[in-house]
Short mmCIF file of C-alpha atoms and ligand atoms in Angstrom, two decimals:
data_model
loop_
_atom_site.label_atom_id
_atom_site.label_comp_id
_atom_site.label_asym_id
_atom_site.label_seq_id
_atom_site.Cartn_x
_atom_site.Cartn_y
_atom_site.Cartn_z
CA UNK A 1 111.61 91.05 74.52
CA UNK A 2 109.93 90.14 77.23
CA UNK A 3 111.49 89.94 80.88
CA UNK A 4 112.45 86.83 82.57
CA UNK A 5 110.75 86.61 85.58
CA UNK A 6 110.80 83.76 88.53
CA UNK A 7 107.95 84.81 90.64
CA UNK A 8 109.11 83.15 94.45
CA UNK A 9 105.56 83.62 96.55
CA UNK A 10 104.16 82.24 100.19
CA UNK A 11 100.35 83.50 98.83
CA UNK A 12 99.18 85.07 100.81
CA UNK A 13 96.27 87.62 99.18
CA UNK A 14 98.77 90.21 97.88
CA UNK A 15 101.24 87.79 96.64
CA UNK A 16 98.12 86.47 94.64
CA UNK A 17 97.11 89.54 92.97
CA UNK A 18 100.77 89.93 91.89
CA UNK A 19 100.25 86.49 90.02
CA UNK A 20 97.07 87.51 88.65
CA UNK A 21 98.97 90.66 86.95
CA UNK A 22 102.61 88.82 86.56
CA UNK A 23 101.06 85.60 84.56
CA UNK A 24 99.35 87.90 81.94
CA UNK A 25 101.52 90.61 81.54
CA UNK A 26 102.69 90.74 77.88
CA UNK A 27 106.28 92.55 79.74
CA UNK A 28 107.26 89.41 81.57
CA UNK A 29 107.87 85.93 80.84
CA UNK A 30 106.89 84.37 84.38
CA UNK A 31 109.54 81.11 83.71
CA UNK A 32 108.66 79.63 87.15
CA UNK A 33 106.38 80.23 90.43
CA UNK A 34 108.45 79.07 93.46
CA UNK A 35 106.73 78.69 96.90
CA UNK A 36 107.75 79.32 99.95
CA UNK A 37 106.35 78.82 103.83
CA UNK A 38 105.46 82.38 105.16
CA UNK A 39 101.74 83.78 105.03
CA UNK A 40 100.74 80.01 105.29
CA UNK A 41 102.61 76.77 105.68
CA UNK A 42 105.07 75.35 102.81
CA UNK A 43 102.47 72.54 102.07
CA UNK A 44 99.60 75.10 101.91
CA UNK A 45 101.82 77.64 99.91
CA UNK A 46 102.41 75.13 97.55
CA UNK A 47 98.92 73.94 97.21
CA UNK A 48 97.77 77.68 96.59
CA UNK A 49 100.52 78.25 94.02
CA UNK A 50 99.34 75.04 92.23
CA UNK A 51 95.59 75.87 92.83
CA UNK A 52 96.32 79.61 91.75
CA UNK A 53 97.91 78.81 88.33
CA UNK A 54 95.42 76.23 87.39
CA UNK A 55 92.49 78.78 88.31
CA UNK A 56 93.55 81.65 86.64
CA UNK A 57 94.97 78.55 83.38
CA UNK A 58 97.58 81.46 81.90
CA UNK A 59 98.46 80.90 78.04
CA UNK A 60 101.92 79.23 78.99
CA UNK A 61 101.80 77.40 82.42
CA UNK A 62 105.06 78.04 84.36
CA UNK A 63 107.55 75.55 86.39
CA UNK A 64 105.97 75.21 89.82
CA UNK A 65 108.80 75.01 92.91
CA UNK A 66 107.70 73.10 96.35
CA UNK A 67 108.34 74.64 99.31
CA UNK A 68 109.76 73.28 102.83
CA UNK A 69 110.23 74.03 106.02
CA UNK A 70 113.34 76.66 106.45
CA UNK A 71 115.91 74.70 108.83
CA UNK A 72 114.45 77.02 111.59
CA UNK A 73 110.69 76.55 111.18
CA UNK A 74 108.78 79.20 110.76
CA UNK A 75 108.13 81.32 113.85
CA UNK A 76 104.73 83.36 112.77
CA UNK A 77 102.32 83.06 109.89
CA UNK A 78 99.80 85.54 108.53
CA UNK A 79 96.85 83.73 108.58
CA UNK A 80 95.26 86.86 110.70
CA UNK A 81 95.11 88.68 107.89
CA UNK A 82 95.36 86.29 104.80
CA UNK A 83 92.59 83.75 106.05
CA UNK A 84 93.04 80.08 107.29
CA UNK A 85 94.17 78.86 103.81
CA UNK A 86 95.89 82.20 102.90
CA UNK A 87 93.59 82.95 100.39
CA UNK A 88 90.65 84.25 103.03
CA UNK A 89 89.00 81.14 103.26
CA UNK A 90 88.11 80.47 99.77
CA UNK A 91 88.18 76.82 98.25
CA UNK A 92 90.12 76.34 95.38
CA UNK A 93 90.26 73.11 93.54
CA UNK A 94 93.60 71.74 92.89
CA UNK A 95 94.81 68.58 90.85
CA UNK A 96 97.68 66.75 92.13
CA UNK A 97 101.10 68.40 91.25
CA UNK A 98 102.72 67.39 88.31
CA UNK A 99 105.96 67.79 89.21
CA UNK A 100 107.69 67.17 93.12
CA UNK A 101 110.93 69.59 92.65
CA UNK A 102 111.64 71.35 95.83
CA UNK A 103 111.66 75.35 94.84
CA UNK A 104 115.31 75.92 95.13
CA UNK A 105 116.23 73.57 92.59
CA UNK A 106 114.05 75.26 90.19
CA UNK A 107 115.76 78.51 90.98
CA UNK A 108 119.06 77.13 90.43
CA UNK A 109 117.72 75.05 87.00
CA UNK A 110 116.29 78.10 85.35
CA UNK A 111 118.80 80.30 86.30
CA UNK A 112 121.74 78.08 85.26
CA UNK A 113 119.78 78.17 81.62
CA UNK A 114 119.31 81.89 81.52
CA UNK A 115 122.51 83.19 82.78
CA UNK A 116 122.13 86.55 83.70
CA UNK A 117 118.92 87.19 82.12
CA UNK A 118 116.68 86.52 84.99
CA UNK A 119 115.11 88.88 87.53
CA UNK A 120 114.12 86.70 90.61
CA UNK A 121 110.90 88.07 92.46
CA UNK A 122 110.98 87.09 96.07
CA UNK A 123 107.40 87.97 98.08
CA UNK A 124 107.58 85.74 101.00
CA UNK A 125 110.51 84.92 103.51
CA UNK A 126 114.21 84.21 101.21
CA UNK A 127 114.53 80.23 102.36
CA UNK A 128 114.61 79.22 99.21
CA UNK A 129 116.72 82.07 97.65
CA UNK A 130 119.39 81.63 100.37
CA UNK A 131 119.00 77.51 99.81
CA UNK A 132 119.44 78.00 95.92
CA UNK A 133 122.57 80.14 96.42
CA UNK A 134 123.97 77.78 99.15
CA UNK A 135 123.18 74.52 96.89
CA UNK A 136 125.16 76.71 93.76
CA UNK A 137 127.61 78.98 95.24
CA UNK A 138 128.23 80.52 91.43
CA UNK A 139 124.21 81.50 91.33
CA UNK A 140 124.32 85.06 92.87
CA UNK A 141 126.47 86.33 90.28
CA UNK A 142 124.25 84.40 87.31
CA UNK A 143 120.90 86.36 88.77
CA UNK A 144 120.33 89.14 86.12
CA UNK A 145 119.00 90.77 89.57
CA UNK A 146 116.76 90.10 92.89
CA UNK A 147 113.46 92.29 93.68
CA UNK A 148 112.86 91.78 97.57
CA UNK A 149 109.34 92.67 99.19
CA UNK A 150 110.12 93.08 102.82
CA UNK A 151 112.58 94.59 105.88
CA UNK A 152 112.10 98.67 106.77
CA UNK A 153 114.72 101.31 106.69
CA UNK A 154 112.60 104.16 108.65
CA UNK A 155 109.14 103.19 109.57
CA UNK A 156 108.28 100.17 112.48
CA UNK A 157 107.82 96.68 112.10
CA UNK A 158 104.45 95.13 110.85
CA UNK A 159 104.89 91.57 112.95
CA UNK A 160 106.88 92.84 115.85
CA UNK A 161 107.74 96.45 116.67
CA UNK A 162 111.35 95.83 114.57
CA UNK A 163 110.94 93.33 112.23
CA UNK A 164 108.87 93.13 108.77
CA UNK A 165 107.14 89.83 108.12
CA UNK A 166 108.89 87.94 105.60
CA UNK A 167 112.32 89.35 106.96
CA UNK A 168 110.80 87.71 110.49
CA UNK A 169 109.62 84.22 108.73
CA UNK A 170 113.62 83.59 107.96
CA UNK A 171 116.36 86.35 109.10
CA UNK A 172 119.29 84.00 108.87
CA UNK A 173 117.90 83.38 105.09
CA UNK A 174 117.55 87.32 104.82
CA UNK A 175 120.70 87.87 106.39
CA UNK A 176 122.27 85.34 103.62
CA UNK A 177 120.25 86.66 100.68
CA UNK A 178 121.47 90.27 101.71
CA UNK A 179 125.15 89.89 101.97
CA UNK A 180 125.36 87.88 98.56
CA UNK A 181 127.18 89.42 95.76
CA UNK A 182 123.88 89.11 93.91
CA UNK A 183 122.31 92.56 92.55
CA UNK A 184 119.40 93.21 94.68
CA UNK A 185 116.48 95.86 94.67
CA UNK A 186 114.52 96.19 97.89
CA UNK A 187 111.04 97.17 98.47
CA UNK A 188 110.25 97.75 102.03
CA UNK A 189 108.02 98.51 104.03
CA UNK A 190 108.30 102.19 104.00
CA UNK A 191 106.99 102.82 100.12
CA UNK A 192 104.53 99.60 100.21
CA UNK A 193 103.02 101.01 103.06
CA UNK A 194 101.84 103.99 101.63
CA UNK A 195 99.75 102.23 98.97
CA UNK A 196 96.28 101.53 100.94
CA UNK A 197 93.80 100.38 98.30
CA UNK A 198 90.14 101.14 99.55
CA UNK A 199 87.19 99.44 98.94
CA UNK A 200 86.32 101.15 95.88
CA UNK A 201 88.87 98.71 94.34
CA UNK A 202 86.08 96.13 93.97
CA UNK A 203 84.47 97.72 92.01
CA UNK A 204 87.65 98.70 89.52
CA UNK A 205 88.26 94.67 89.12
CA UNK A 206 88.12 93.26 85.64
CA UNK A 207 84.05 91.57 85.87
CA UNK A 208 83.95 88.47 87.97
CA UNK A 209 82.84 86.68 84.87
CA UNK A 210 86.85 86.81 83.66
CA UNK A 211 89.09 83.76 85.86
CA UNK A 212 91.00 86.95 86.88
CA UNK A 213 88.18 88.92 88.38
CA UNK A 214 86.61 85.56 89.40
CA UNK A 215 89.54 84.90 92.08
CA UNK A 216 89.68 88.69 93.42
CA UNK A 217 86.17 89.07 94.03
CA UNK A 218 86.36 86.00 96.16
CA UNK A 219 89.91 86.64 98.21
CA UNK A 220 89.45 89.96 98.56
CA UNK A 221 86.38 90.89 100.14
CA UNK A 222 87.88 88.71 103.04
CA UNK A 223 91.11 90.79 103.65
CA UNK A 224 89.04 94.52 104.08
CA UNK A 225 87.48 92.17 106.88
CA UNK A 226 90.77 91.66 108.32
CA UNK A 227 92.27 94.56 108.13
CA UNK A 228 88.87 96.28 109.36
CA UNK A 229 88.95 93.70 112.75
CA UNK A 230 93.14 94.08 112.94
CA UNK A 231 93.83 97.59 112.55
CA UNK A 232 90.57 99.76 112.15
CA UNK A 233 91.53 100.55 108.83
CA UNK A 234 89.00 100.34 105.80
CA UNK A 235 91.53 99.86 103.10
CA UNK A 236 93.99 96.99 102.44
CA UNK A 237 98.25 96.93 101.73
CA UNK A 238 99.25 94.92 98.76
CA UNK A 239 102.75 94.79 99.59
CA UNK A 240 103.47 92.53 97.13
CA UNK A 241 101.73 94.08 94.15
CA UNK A 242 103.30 97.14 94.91
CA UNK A 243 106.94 95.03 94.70
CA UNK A 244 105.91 93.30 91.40
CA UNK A 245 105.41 97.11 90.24
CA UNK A 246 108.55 97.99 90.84
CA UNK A 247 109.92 96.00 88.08
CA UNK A 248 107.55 96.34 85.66
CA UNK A 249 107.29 100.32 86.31
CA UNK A 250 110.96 101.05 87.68
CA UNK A 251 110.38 104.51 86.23
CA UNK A 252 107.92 105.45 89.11
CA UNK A 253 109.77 104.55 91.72
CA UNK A 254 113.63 106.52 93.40
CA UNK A 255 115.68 104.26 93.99
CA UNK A 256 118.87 104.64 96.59
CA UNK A 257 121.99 102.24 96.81
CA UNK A 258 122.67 101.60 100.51
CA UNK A 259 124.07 99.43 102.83
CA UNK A 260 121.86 96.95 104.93
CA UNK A 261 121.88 93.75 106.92
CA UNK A 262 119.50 91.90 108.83
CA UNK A 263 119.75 91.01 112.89
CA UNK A 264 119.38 87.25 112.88
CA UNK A 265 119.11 87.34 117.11
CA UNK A 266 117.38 89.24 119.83
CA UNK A 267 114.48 89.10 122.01
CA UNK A 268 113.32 92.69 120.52
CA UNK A 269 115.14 92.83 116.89
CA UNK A 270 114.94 89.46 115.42
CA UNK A 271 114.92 89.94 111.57
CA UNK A 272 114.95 93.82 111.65
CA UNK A 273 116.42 95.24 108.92
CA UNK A 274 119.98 97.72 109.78
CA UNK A 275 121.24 100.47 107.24
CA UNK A 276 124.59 101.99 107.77
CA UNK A 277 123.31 105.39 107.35
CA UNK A 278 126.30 107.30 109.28
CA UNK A 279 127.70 110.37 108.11
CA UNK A 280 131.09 108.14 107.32
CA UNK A 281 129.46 104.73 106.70
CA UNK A 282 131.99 101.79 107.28
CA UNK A 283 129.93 98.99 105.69
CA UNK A 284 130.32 99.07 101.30
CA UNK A 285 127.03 98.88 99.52
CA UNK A 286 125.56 95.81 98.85
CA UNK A 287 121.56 96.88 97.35
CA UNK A 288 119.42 99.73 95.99
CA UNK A 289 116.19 100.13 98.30
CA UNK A 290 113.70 102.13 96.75
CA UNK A 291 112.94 104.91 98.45
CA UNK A 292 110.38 106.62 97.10
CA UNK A 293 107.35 106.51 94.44
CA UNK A 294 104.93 108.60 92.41
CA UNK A 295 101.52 106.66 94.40
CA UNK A 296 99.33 107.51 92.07
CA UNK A 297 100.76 106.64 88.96
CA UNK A 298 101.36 103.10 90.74
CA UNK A 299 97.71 102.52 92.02
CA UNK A 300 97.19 103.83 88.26
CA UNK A 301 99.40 100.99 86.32
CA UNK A 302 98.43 98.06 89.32
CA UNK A 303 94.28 98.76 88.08
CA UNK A 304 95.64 98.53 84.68
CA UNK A 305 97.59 95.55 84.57
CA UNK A 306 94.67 93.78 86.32
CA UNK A 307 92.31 95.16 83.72
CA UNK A 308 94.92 93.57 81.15
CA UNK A 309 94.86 90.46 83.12
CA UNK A 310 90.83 90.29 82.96
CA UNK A 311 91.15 91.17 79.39
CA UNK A 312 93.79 88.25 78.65
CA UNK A 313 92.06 85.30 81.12
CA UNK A 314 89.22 83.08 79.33
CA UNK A 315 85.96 82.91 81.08
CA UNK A 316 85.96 81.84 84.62
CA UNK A 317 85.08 78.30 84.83
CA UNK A 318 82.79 78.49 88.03
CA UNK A 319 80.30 80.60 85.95
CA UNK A 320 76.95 79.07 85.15
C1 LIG B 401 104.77 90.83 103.49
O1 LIG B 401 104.12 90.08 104.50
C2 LIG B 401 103.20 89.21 103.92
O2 LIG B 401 102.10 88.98 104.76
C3 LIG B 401 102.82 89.81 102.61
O3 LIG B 401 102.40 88.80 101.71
C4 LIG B 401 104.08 90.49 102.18
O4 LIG B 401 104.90 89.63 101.43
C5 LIG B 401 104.72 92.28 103.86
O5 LIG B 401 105.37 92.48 105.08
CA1 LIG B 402 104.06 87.56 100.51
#
């Protein structure tokens, strides 16, 4: 059977390529894509979501989820790195959306009709976790569990010297999301880090003649740019893949149950995440952070499930 899967995005190049892999993957059943305000704004997140799914035209279309503003704004975006549109610049056609629910309802709806059964994959900020577990205070318990991309337990920051990006975006959300009762698995920055994919990867893309391939050749020639101007480096992260991995592969990953919280103040600490790691810790429990992974086998299953993707995706529709 395949897994449940609500896919909760702010694309954002990385959180793309996860869709590209998550929408074809015969191992999930994506039920819903969610978006959120983070890389981008929530009206451009949810115009790339929309624009995504009816580019890549899966074999079952999921629920779509519009995203708003969190109650705080949002305080940074990643445009820097993920282009003006999030998606490095690229036009992407988009028909009007077919349906107007706000993301967190969609959470709670699916949820509600899958008790249990449903592993929620958050890749941008948690607004609209923390909103769907405020607007149903019986959700957290119904979540068959919550994969997190974001916060660090050991390495810095990657927006301010503390604070990983999505945790930044929304702590009080974070904060929320993290003391829940809800079983959580966390991905930080520490193991997603360590994944730089080169620029040999575009030439290990599924053909740009496939939708799949089509997108990636376009978004991510764009974000070695970036990264190349930003940080020197001639590689890219794909945090986000490397989260969606995770639960599709938990095998290659070490996971450690810990306890963690996120600072919602501070001039220097704003949404950095803090472990109880004392000899005697006095705070219970409350996630498993994975720790560790075997890199190679990851890169080796992420190339994989994107060749699968090219394999699975009709003809790309620009192609003349
Ligand atoms: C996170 O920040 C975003 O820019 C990426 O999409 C990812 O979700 C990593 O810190
Ligand atoms: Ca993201």
């Amino acid at each position: 059977m395949p897994k449940k899967v609500i896919l909760d995005l702010d694309p954002g190049i990385d959180d793309a390529m996860a869709l590209c892999m998550a929408l074809f993957d015969p191992r999930l059943d994506v039920l819903a894509v969610t978006a959120v305000g983070g890389n981008v704004s929530p009206q451009i997140a949810t115009r790339n979501v929309q624009a995504l799914i009816e580019q890549l035209d899966p074999p079952r279309w999921p629920r779509v989820g519009v995203a708003s503003y969190a109650d705080t704004g949002l305080p940074v975006d990643g445009r820097h790195l993920h282009g003006i549109d999030g998606l490095g610049g690229v036009h992407l056609d988009v028909a009007e959306l077919r349906t107007r629910h706000p993301s967190e309802k969609i959470i709670c709806d699916e949820i509600r009709a899958n008790p249990e059964e449903v592993t929620i994959i958050a890749l941008g900020p948690l607004t609209n976790i923390a909103r769907a577990f405020q607007r149903d205070p019986e959700l957290p318990s119904l979540v068959g569990r919550l994969a997190i991309s974001g916060g660090t337990v050991a390495v810095p920051g990657n927006v301010t010297p503390a604070a990983e990006f999505n945790f930044y975006c929304d702590p009080e959300s974070a904060r929320a999301v993290l003391r829940s009762p809800c079983t959580k698995t966390l991905v930080p920055l520490d193991v997603t880090n360590r994944v730089v994919m080169s620029l040999d990867l575009l030439n290990q893309l599924p053909p740009e003649t496939t939708k799949v391939g089509g997108l990636l050749h376009q978004i991510l020639p764009p974000a070695f740019r970036a990264y190349r101007q930003q940080f020197g480096l001639e590689g890219i992260h794909v945090h986000d893949s490397v989260t969606l991995m995770a639960v599709m592969n938990p095998e290659l990953f070490t996971a450690k149950e810990m306890a963690g919280d996120v600072e919602t103040r501070g001039d220097l600490t704003m949404g950095a995440t803090v472990f109880d790691r004392r000899r005697v810790p006095a705070w219970r429990f409350n996630l498993e952070v994975a720790v560790d992974m075997q890199k190679d086998d990851v890169v080796r299953e992420l190339l994989a499930s994107l060749a699968n993707s090219g394999r699975r995706t009709g003809r790309n529709r620009f192609e003349v």
